[in-house]
Tab-separated table of C-alpha atoms in Angstrom:
chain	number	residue	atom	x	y	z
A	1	UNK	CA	-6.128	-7.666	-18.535
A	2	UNK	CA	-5.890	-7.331	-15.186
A	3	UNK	CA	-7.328	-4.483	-13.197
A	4	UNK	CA	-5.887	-2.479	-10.095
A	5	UNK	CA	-8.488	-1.594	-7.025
A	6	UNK	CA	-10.393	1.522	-8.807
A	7	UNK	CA	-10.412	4.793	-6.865
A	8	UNK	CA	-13.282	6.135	-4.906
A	9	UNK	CA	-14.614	8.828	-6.262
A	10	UNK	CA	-14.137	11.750	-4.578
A	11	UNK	CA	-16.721	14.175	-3.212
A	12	UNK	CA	-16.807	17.519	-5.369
A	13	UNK	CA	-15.899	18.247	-8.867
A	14	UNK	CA	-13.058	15.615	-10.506
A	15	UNK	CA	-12.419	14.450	-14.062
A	16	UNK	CA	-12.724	10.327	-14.101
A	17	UNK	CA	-9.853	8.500	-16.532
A	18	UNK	CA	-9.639	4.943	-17.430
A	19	UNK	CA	-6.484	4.014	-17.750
A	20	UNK	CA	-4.159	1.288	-19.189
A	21	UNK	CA	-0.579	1.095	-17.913
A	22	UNK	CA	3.046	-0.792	-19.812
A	23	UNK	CA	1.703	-3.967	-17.956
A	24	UNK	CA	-1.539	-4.137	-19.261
A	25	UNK	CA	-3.430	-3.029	-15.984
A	26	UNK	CA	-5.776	-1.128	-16.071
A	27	UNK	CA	-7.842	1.734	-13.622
A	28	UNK	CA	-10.438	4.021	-13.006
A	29	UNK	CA	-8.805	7.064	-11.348
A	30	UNK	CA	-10.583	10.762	-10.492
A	31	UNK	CA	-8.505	13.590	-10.417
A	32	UNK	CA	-9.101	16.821	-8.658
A	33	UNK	CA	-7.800	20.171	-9.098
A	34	UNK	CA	-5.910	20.341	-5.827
A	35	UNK	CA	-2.582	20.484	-5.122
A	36	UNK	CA	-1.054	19.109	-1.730
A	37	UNK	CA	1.879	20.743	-0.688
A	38	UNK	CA	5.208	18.617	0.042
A	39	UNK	CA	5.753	17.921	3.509
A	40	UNK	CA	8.562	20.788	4.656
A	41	UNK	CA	11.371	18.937	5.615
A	42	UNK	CA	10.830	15.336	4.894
A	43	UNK	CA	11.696	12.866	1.943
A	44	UNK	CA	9.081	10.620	0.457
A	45	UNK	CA	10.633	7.383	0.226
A	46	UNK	CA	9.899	3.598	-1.768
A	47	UNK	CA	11.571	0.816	-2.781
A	48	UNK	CA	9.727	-1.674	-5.186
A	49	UNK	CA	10.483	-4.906	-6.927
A	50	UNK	CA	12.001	-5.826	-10.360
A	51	UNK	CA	8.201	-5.435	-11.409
A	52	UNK	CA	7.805	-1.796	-10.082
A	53	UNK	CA	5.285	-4.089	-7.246
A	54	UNK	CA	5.817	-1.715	-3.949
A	55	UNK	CA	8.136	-3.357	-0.869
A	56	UNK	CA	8.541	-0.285	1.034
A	57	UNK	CA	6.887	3.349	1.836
A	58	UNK	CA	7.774	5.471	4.322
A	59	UNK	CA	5.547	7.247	6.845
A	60	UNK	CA	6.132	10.489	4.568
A	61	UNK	CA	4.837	8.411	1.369
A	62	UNK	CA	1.846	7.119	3.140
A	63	UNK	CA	0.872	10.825	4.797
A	64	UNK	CA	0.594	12.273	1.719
A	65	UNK	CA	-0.625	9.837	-0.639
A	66	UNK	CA	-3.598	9.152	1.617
A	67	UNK	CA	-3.292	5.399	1.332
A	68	UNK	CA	-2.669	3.283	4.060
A	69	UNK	CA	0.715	1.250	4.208
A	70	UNK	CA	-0.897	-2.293	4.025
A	71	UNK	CA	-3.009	-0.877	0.812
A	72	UNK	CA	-0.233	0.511	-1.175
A	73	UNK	CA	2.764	-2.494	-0.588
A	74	UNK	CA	2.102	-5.112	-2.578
A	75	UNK	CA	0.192	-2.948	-5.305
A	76	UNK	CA	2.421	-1.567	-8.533
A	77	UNK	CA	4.100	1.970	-8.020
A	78	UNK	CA	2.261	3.386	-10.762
A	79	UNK	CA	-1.255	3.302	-8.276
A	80	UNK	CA	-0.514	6.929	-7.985
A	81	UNK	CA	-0.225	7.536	-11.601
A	82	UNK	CA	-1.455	10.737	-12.749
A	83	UNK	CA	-2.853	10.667	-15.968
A	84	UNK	CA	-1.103	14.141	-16.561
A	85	UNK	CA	2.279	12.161	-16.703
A	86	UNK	CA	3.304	11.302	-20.403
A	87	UNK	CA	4.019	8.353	-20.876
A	88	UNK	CA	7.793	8.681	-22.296
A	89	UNK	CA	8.441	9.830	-18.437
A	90	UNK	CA	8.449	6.598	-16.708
A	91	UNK	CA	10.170	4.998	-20.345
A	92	UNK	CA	13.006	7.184	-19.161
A	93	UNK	CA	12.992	6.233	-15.901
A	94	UNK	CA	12.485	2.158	-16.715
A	95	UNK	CA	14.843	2.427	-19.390
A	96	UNK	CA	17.653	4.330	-16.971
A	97	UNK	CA	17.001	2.434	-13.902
A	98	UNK	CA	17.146	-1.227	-15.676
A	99	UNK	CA	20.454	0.131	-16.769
A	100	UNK	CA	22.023	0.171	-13.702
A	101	UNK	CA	21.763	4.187	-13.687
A	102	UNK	CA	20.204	6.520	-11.042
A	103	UNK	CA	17.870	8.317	-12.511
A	104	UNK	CA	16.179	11.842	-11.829
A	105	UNK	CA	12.969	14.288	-12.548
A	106	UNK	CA	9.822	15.641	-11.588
A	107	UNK	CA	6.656	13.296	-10.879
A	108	UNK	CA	2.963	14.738	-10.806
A	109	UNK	CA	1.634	12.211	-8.475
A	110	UNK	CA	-2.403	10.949	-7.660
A	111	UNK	CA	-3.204	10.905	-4.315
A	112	UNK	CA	-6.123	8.547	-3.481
A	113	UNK	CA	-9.004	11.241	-2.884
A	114	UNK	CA	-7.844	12.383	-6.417
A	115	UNK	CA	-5.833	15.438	-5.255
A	116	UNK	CA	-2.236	15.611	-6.462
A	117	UNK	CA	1.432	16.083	-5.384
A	118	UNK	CA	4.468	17.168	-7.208
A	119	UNK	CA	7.850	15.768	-6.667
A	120	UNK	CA	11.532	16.062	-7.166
A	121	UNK	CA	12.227	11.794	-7.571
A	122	UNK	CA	16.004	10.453	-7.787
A	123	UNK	CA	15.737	6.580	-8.582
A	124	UNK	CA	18.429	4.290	-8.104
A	125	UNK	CA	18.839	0.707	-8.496
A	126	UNK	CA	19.317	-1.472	-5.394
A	127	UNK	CA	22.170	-4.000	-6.395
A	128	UNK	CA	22.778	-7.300	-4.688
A	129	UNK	CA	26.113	-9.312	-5.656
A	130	UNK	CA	26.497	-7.567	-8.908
A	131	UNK	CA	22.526	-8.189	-9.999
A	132	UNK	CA	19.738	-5.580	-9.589
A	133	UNK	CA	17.167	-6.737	-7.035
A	134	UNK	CA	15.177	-3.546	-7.187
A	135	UNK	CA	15.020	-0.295	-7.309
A	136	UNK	CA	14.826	2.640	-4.329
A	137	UNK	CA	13.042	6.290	-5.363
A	138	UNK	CA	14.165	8.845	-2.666
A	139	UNK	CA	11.820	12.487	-3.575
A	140	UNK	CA	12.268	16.256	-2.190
A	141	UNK	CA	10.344	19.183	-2.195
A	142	UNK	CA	10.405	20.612	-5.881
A	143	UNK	CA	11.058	24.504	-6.935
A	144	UNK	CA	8.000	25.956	-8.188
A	145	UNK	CA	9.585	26.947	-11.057
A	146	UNK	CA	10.842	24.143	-11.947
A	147	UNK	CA	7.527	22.625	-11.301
A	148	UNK	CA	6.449	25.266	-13.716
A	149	UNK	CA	8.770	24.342	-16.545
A	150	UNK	CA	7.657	20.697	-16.132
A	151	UNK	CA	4.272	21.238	-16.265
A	152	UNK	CA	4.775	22.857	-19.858
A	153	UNK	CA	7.597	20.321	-21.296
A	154	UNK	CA	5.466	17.472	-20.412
A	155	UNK	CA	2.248	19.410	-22.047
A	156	UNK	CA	4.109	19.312	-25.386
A	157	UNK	CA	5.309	15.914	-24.628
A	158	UNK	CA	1.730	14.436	-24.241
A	159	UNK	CA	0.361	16.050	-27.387
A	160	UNK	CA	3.387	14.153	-28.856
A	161	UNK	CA	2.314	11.377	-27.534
A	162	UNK	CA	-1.317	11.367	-28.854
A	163	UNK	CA	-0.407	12.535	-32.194
């Protein structure tokens, strides 16, 4: 197995998860009860690579994820998986994307001192001469209560998921 760059633990209280992701990588991540808030009036932009391996990040992306640009590109998207996200999530968005198909929802993402953000992603393919090349994930400010909602559908999806 390989194994991403593990996350520094953060000062203060934080849960520590060891996790395994679709490709077999695998991570020590803390997570913190804080929230950041999305930056008012921006869009948090990527693009990665038929492998989900990051090619582009925005100034946005990097402010609030708390990495630097040269330590996210290169390093798979899900780096700021948060090990609240079920699994069947990202399936959805794979599964959509690969398809040729834009895909939309909400993302709880890890920031790297273990805080969190919240997202409203749209993720579209990026199509060269009729073949997908890679994929671009454009995100907004999310409602609260939408944020809400999400937070108790994916609940009852995890507990799914570990049944």
């Amino acid at each position: 197995m390989q194994t991403l760059p593990d996350m520094p633990k953060p000062a203060g209280d934080a849960k520590q998860y060891d996790l395994v992701f679709h490709d077999n990588t695998t991570r020590t991540v803390y997570v913190a009860d804080v929230e950041r808030p999305f930056p008012e009036g921006k869009l948090i932009i990527s693009r990665v690579d038929l492998m989900g391996v990051l090619t582009h990040v925005n100034g946005a992306f990097v402010d609030i994820s708390g990495y630097s640009r040269e330590e996210l590109i290169g390093q798979p998207h899900h780096i700021l998986r948060h090990p609240e996200m079920p699994k069947a999530a990202f399936k959805d968005l794979w599964d959509t994307v690969t398809a040729g198909e834009k895909w939309h929802g909400y993302v709880k993402n890890l920031c790297k001192d273990g805080s969190y953000y919240w997202v409203y992603a749209t993720a579209v393919p990026n199509i060269r001469h009729g073949k997908i090349v890679g994929y671009t994930s454009v995100r907004r400010k999310p409602s609260r209560k939408k944020i809400d909602e999400t937070i108790a559908q994916y609940e009852k999806i995890r507990q799914e998921e570990s049944a």
